mmCIF file of N, CA and C in Angstrom:
data_model
loop_
_atom_site.group_PDB
_atom_site.id
_atom_site.type_symbol
_atom_site.label_atom_id
_atom_site.label_comp_id
_atom_site.label_asym_id
_atom_site.label_seq_id
_atom_site.Cartn_x
_atom_site.Cartn_y
_atom_site.Cartn_z
ATOM 1 N N MET B 18 11.259 -20.691 -151.898
ATOM 2 C CA MET B 18 11.004 -22.588 -152.610
ATOM 3 C C MET B 18 12.749 -22.619 -151.436
ATOM 4 N N SER B 19 12.424 -23.759 -151.301
ATOM 5 C CA SER B 19 13.064 -24.221 -150.155
ATOM 6 C C SER B 19 15.089 -24.817 -150.758
ATOM 7 N N LYS B 20 15.841 -24.733 -149.695
ATOM 8 C CA LYS B 20 17.232 -24.552 -150.345
ATOM 9 C C LYS B 20 17.354 -26.169 -150.958
ATOM 10 N N ALA B 21 17.057 -26.834 -150.537
ATOM 11 C CA ALA B 21 16.835 -28.403 -150.675
ATOM 12 C C ALA B 21 15.951 -28.520 -152.212
ATOM 13 N N VAL B 22 15.261 -28.085 -152.764
ATOM 14 C CA VAL B 22 14.930 -27.882 -153.981
ATOM 15 C C VAL B 22 14.964 -26.916 -155.022
ATOM 16 N N LYS B 23 15.497 -25.557 -154.855
ATOM 17 C CA LYS B 23 16.734 -25.440 -155.456
ATOM 18 C C LYS B 23 17.698 -26.265 -155.528
ATOM 19 N N LYS B 24 18.395 -26.918 -154.937
ATOM 20 C CA LYS B 24 19.487 -27.736 -155.109
ATOM 21 C C LYS B 24 19.200 -28.811 -156.277
ATOM 22 N N ALA B 25 17.848 -29.395 -155.922
ATOM 23 C CA ALA B 25 16.952 -30.514 -156.944
ATOM 24 C C ALA B 25 17.138 -30.241 -158.558
ATOM 25 N N ALA B 26 16.793 -28.513 -158.224
ATOM 26 C CA ALA B 26 16.224 -28.303 -159.862
ATOM 27 C C ALA B 26 17.459 -28.075 -160.039
ATOM 28 N N THR B 27 18.493 -26.941 -159.850
ATOM 29 C CA THR B 27 20.000 -27.313 -159.564
ATOM 30 C C THR B 27 20.334 -28.388 -160.793
ATOM 31 N N ALA B 28 19.933 -29.805 -160.145
ATOM 32 C CA ALA B 28 20.569 -30.801 -160.256
ATOM 33 C C ALA B 28 20.198 -31.610 -161.766
ATOM 34 N N VAL B 29 18.586 -31.201 -162.167
ATOM 35 C CA VAL B 29 17.911 -31.739 -163.121
ATOM 36 C C VAL B 29 18.629 -30.620 -164.163
ATOM 37 N N ARG B 30 18.590 -29.921 -164.000
ATOM 38 C CA ARG B 30 18.759 -28.624 -165.177
ATOM 39 C C ARG B 30 20.793 -29.013 -165.916
ATOM 40 N N ALA B 31 21.596 -29.368 -164.945
ATOM 41 C CA ALA B 31 22.933 -29.570 -165.327
ATOM 42 C C ALA B 31 22.918 -31.181 -166.066
ATOM 43 N N ARG B 32 21.766 -32.213 -164.955
ATOM 44 C CA ARG B 32 21.431 -33.627 -165.951
ATOM 45 C C ARG B 32 20.559 -33.251 -167.478
ATOM 46 N N VAL B 33 19.859 -32.437 -167.640
ATOM 47 C CA VAL B 33 19.133 -32.522 -168.843
ATOM 48 C C VAL B 33 20.277 -31.426 -169.726
ATOM 49 N N ARG B 34 21.236 -30.821 -169.894
ATOM 50 C CA ARG B 34 22.216 -29.441 -170.017
ATOM 51 C C ARG B 34 23.364 -30.984 -170.862
ATOM 52 N N ALA B 35 23.613 -32.132 -169.695
ATOM 53 C CA ALA B 35 24.196 -33.277 -170.210
ATOM 54 C C ALA B 35 23.774 -34.422 -171.168
ATOM 55 N N PHE B 36 22.714 -34.246 -171.621
ATOM 56 C CA PHE B 36 21.890 -34.576 -172.294
ATOM 57 C C PHE B 36 21.595 -34.657 -172.999
ATOM 58 N N VAL B 37 21.781 -32.690 -173.568
ATOM 59 C CA VAL B 37 21.177 -31.436 -174.639
ATOM 60 C C VAL B 37 22.555 -31.942 -175.706
ATOM 61 N N GLY B 38 22.304 -32.927 -177.226
ATOM 62 C CA GLY B 38 23.284 -32.959 -178.195
ATOM 63 C C GLY B 38 24.052 -34.165 -178.213
ATOM 64 N N ARG B 39 23.735 -35.424 -177.320
ATOM 65 C CA ARG B 39 23.952 -36.307 -177.420
ATOM 66 C C ARG B 39 23.545 -37.468 -177.785
ATOM 67 N N ARG B 40 23.799 -38.442 -179.025
ATOM 68 C CA ARG B 40 22.764 -38.995 -179.583
ATOM 69 C C ARG B 40 22.271 -40.371 -178.405
ATOM 70 N N ASP B 41 21.453 -40.869 -178.673
ATOM 71 C CA ASP B 41 21.374 -42.100 -177.947
ATOM 72 C C ASP B 41 20.569 -42.777 -178.636
ATOM 73 N N SER B 42 20.560 -44.509 -178.656
ATOM 74 C CA SER B 42 19.661 -45.016 -179.643
ATOM 75 C C SER B 42 18.871 -45.587 -178.901
ATOM 76 N N GLY B 43 19.227 -45.278 -177.498
ATOM 77 C CA GLY B 43 17.791 -46.175 -176.456
ATOM 78 C C GLY B 43 16.074 -45.081 -175.910
ATOM 79 N N MET B 44 16.344 -44.585 -175.627
ATOM 80 C CA MET B 44 15.017 -43.938 -174.688
ATOM 81 C C MET B 44 15.566 -42.727 -175.550
ATOM 82 N N VAL B 45 13.912 -41.993 -176.257
ATOM 83 C CA VAL B 45 13.898 -40.288 -177.299
ATOM 84 C C VAL B 45 13.911 -39.371 -176.078
ATOM 85 N N THR B 46 13.847 -38.284 -175.933
ATOM 86 C CA THR B 46 13.995 -37.182 -175.177
ATOM 87 C C THR B 46 12.763 -36.589 -174.808
ATOM 88 N N SER B 47 11.805 -37.157 -175.154
ATOM 89 C CA SER B 47 10.514 -37.027 -174.505
ATOM 90 C C SER B 47 10.708 -38.803 -173.294
ATOM 91 N N GLU B 48 10.926 -39.550 -172.934
ATOM 92 C CA GLU B 48 11.134 -39.970 -172.286
ATOM 93 C C GLU B 48 12.206 -39.903 -171.158
ATOM 94 N N TYR B 49 13.667 -39.192 -171.599
ATOM 95 C CA TYR B 49 14.287 -38.880 -170.523
ATOM 96 C C TYR B 49 13.553 -37.372 -169.622
ATOM 97 N N ALA B 50 12.612 -36.684 -170.031
ATOM 98 C CA ALA B 50 12.174 -35.608 -169.810
ATOM 99 C C ALA B 50 11.184 -35.566 -168.991
ATOM 100 N N MET B 51 10.292 -37.083 -169.766
ATOM 101 C CA MET B 51 9.106 -37.579 -168.353
ATOM 102 C C MET B 51 9.725 -38.190 -166.669
ATOM 103 N N GLY B 52 11.075 -38.546 -167.150
ATOM 104 C CA GLY B 52 12.016 -39.678 -166.151
ATOM 105 C C GLY B 52 12.128 -38.838 -164.779
ATOM 106 N N ILE B 53 12.785 -37.492 -165.410
ATOM 107 C CA ILE B 53 13.392 -36.595 -165.162
ATOM 108 C C ILE B 53 12.647 -35.766 -163.770
ATOM 109 N N ILE B 54 11.381 -35.618 -164.566
ATOM 110 C CA ILE B 54 10.281 -35.279 -164.221
ATOM 111 C C ILE B 54 9.661 -36.083 -162.871
ATOM 112 N N ALA B 55 9.451 -36.943 -163.286
ATOM 113 C CA ALA B 55 8.518 -38.089 -162.206
ATOM 114 C C ALA B 55 9.970 -38.251 -161.185
ATOM 115 N N ALA B 56 11.267 -38.369 -161.364
ATOM 116 C CA ALA B 56 12.036 -38.472 -160.248
ATOM 117 C C ALA B 56 12.312 -36.941 -159.621
ATOM 118 N N VAL B 57 11.924 -36.186 -160.096
ATOM 119 C CA VAL B 57 11.799 -34.697 -159.144
ATOM 120 C C VAL B 57 10.344 -34.519 -158.424
ATOM 121 N N ALA B 58 9.375 -35.205 -159.148
ATOM 122 C CA ALA B 58 8.452 -34.849 -158.247
ATOM 123 C C ALA B 58 8.665 -36.156 -157.223
ATOM 124 N N PHE B 59 8.908 -37.425 -157.255
ATOM 125 C CA PHE B 59 9.550 -38.286 -156.270
ATOM 126 C C PHE B 59 9.877 -37.569 -155.218
ATOM 127 N N ALA B 60 10.861 -36.499 -155.065
ATOM 128 C CA ALA B 60 11.793 -35.822 -154.687
ATOM 129 C C ALA B 60 10.939 -34.960 -153.445
ATOM 130 N N VAL B 61 10.397 -34.279 -154.393
ATOM 131 C CA VAL B 61 9.497 -33.302 -153.249
ATOM 132 C C VAL B 61 8.321 -33.765 -152.817
ATOM 133 N N VAL B 62 8.109 -34.900 -152.944
ATOM 134 C CA VAL B 62 7.239 -35.628 -152.302
ATOM 135 C C VAL B 62 7.861 -36.053 -150.616
ATOM 136 N N LEU B 63 9.253 -36.962 -150.877
ATOM 137 C CA LEU B 63 9.455 -37.161 -150.051
ATOM 138 C C LEU B 63 10.123 -36.368 -148.943
ATOM 139 N N TYR B 64 10.928 -34.788 -149.583
ATOM 140 C CA TYR B 64 11.362 -33.835 -148.916
ATOM 141 C C TYR B 64 10.256 -33.863 -148.067
ATOM 142 N N LYS B 65 9.045 -33.342 -148.605
ATOM 143 C CA LYS B 65 7.633 -32.323 -148.122
ATOM 144 C C LYS B 65 7.740 -34.141 -147.116
ATOM 145 N N VAL B 66 7.157 -35.192 -147.147
ATOM 146 C CA VAL B 66 7.192 -36.008 -145.814
ATOM 147 C C VAL B 66 7.900 -35.711 -144.792
ATOM 148 N N VAL B 67 9.485 -35.786 -145.467
ATOM 149 C CA VAL B 67 10.137 -36.029 -144.112
ATOM 150 C C VAL B 67 10.611 -34.741 -143.401
ATOM 151 N N THR B 68 10.117 -33.696 -143.708
ATOM 152 C CA THR B 68 9.833 -32.174 -143.001
ATOM 153 C C THR B 68 8.845 -31.818 -142.372
ATOM 154 N N SER B 69 7.535 -33.102 -142.436
ATOM 155 C CA SER B 69 6.810 -32.861 -142.216
ATOM 156 C C SER B 69 6.624 -32.596 -140.421
ATOM 157 N N GLY B 70 5.848 -32.119 -139.833
ATOM 158 C CA GLY B 70 5.841 -32.231 -138.477
ATOM 159 C C GLY B 70 6.041 -33.403 -137.511
ATOM 160 N N GLN B 71 4.627 -34.514 -138.100
ATOM 161 C CA GLN B 71 5.473 -35.929 -137.127
ATOM 162 C C GLN B 71 6.226 -36.275 -137.458
ATOM 163 N N VAL B 72 6.754 -36.623 -139.059
ATOM 164 C CA VAL B 72 7.973 -37.314 -138.966
ATOM 165 C C VAL B 72 9.120 -36.911 -138.496
ATOM 166 N N SER B 73 9.239 -35.589 -138.872
ATOM 167 C CA SER B 73 10.537 -34.745 -137.952
ATOM 168 C C SER B 73 10.726 -34.955 -136.663
ATOM 169 N N ALA B 74 9.013 -35.196 -136.041
ATOM 170 C CA ALA B 74 9.634 -35.311 -134.578
ATOM 171 C C ALA B 74 9.961 -36.587 -133.842
ATOM 172 N N GLU B 75 9.741 -37.695 -135.246
ATOM 173 C CA GLU B 75 9.962 -39.013 -135.165
ATOM 174 C C GLU B 75 11.199 -39.141 -135.668
ATOM 175 N N LEU B 76 11.717 -38.134 -136.408
ATOM 176 C CA LEU B 76 13.600 -38.841 -136.769
ATOM 177 C C LEU B 76 13.843 -38.032 -135.233
ATOM 178 N N GLN B 77 13.777 -36.973 -134.828
ATOM 179 C CA GLN B 77 14.915 -35.897 -134.153
ATOM 180 C C GLN B 77 14.550 -37.272 -132.167
ATOM 181 N N ALA B 78 13.140 -37.565 -132.080
ATOM 182 C CA ALA B 78 13.100 -38.724 -131.262
ATOM 183 C C ALA B 78 14.145 -39.588 -131.315
ATOM 184 N N ILE B 79 14.364 -40.413 -132.598
ATOM 185 C CA ILE B 79 15.316 -41.283 -132.618
ATOM 186 C C ILE B 79 16.366 -41.289 -132.799
ATOM 187 N N VAL B 80 16.914 -39.573 -133.035
ATOM 188 C CA VAL B 80 18.270 -39.373 -133.011
ATOM 189 C C VAL B 80 18.493 -39.254 -131.712
ATOM 190 N N LYS B 81 17.609 -38.074 -130.821
ATOM 191 C CA LYS B 81 17.735 -38.442 -129.005
ATOM 192 C C LYS B 81 18.081 -39.514 -128.367
ATOM 193 N N LYS B 82 17.558 -40.928 -128.854
ATOM 194 C CA LYS B 82 17.583 -41.576 -128.074
ATOM 195 C C LYS B 82 18.918 -42.377 -128.578
ATOM 196 N N ALA B 83 18.982 -42.400 -129.639
ATOM 197 C CA ALA B 83 20.518 -43.293 -130.149
ATOM 198 C C ALA B 83 21.702 -42.069 -129.387
ATOM 199 N N LEU B 84 21.074 -40.688 -129.461
ATOM 200 C CA LEU B 84 22.648 -39.923 -128.394
ATOM 201 C C LEU B 84 22.616 -40.069 -126.664
ATOM 202 N N ASP B 85 21.195 -40.759 -126.550
ATOM 203 C CA ASP B 85 20.854 -40.800 -124.697
ATOM 204 C C ASP B 85 21.517 -42.353 -124.708
ATOM 205 N N ALA B 86 21.332 -42.992 -125.527
ATOM 206 C CA ALA B 86 21.860 -44.586 -125.404
ATOM 207 C C ALA B 86 23.295 -44.251 -124.418
ATOM 208 N N ARG B 87 23.733 -45.548 -123.587
ATOM 209 C CA ARG B 87 24.484 -46.039 -123.035
ATOM 210 C C ARG B 87 25.504 -47.263 -123.690
ATOM 211 N N MET B 88 26.700 -46.726 -123.748
ATOM 212 C CA MET B 88 27.246 -47.759 -124.231
ATOM 213 C C MET B 88 28.182 -48.592 -122.985
#
């Protein structure tokens, strides 16, 4: 598991701990859990896309072009 995924998982655990024991008249606990799971899944997919070979190469090319620009 990569550092980013571990960091995201730690953040999710902290958010879940913050909600435990707190009364809320809005969403129920299961809705919070589903929302957190969906957010983590989206973060993992986004991380995989950004770190993929093609996207990584494109991002590096953009940074290299920006650094090589004349002012």
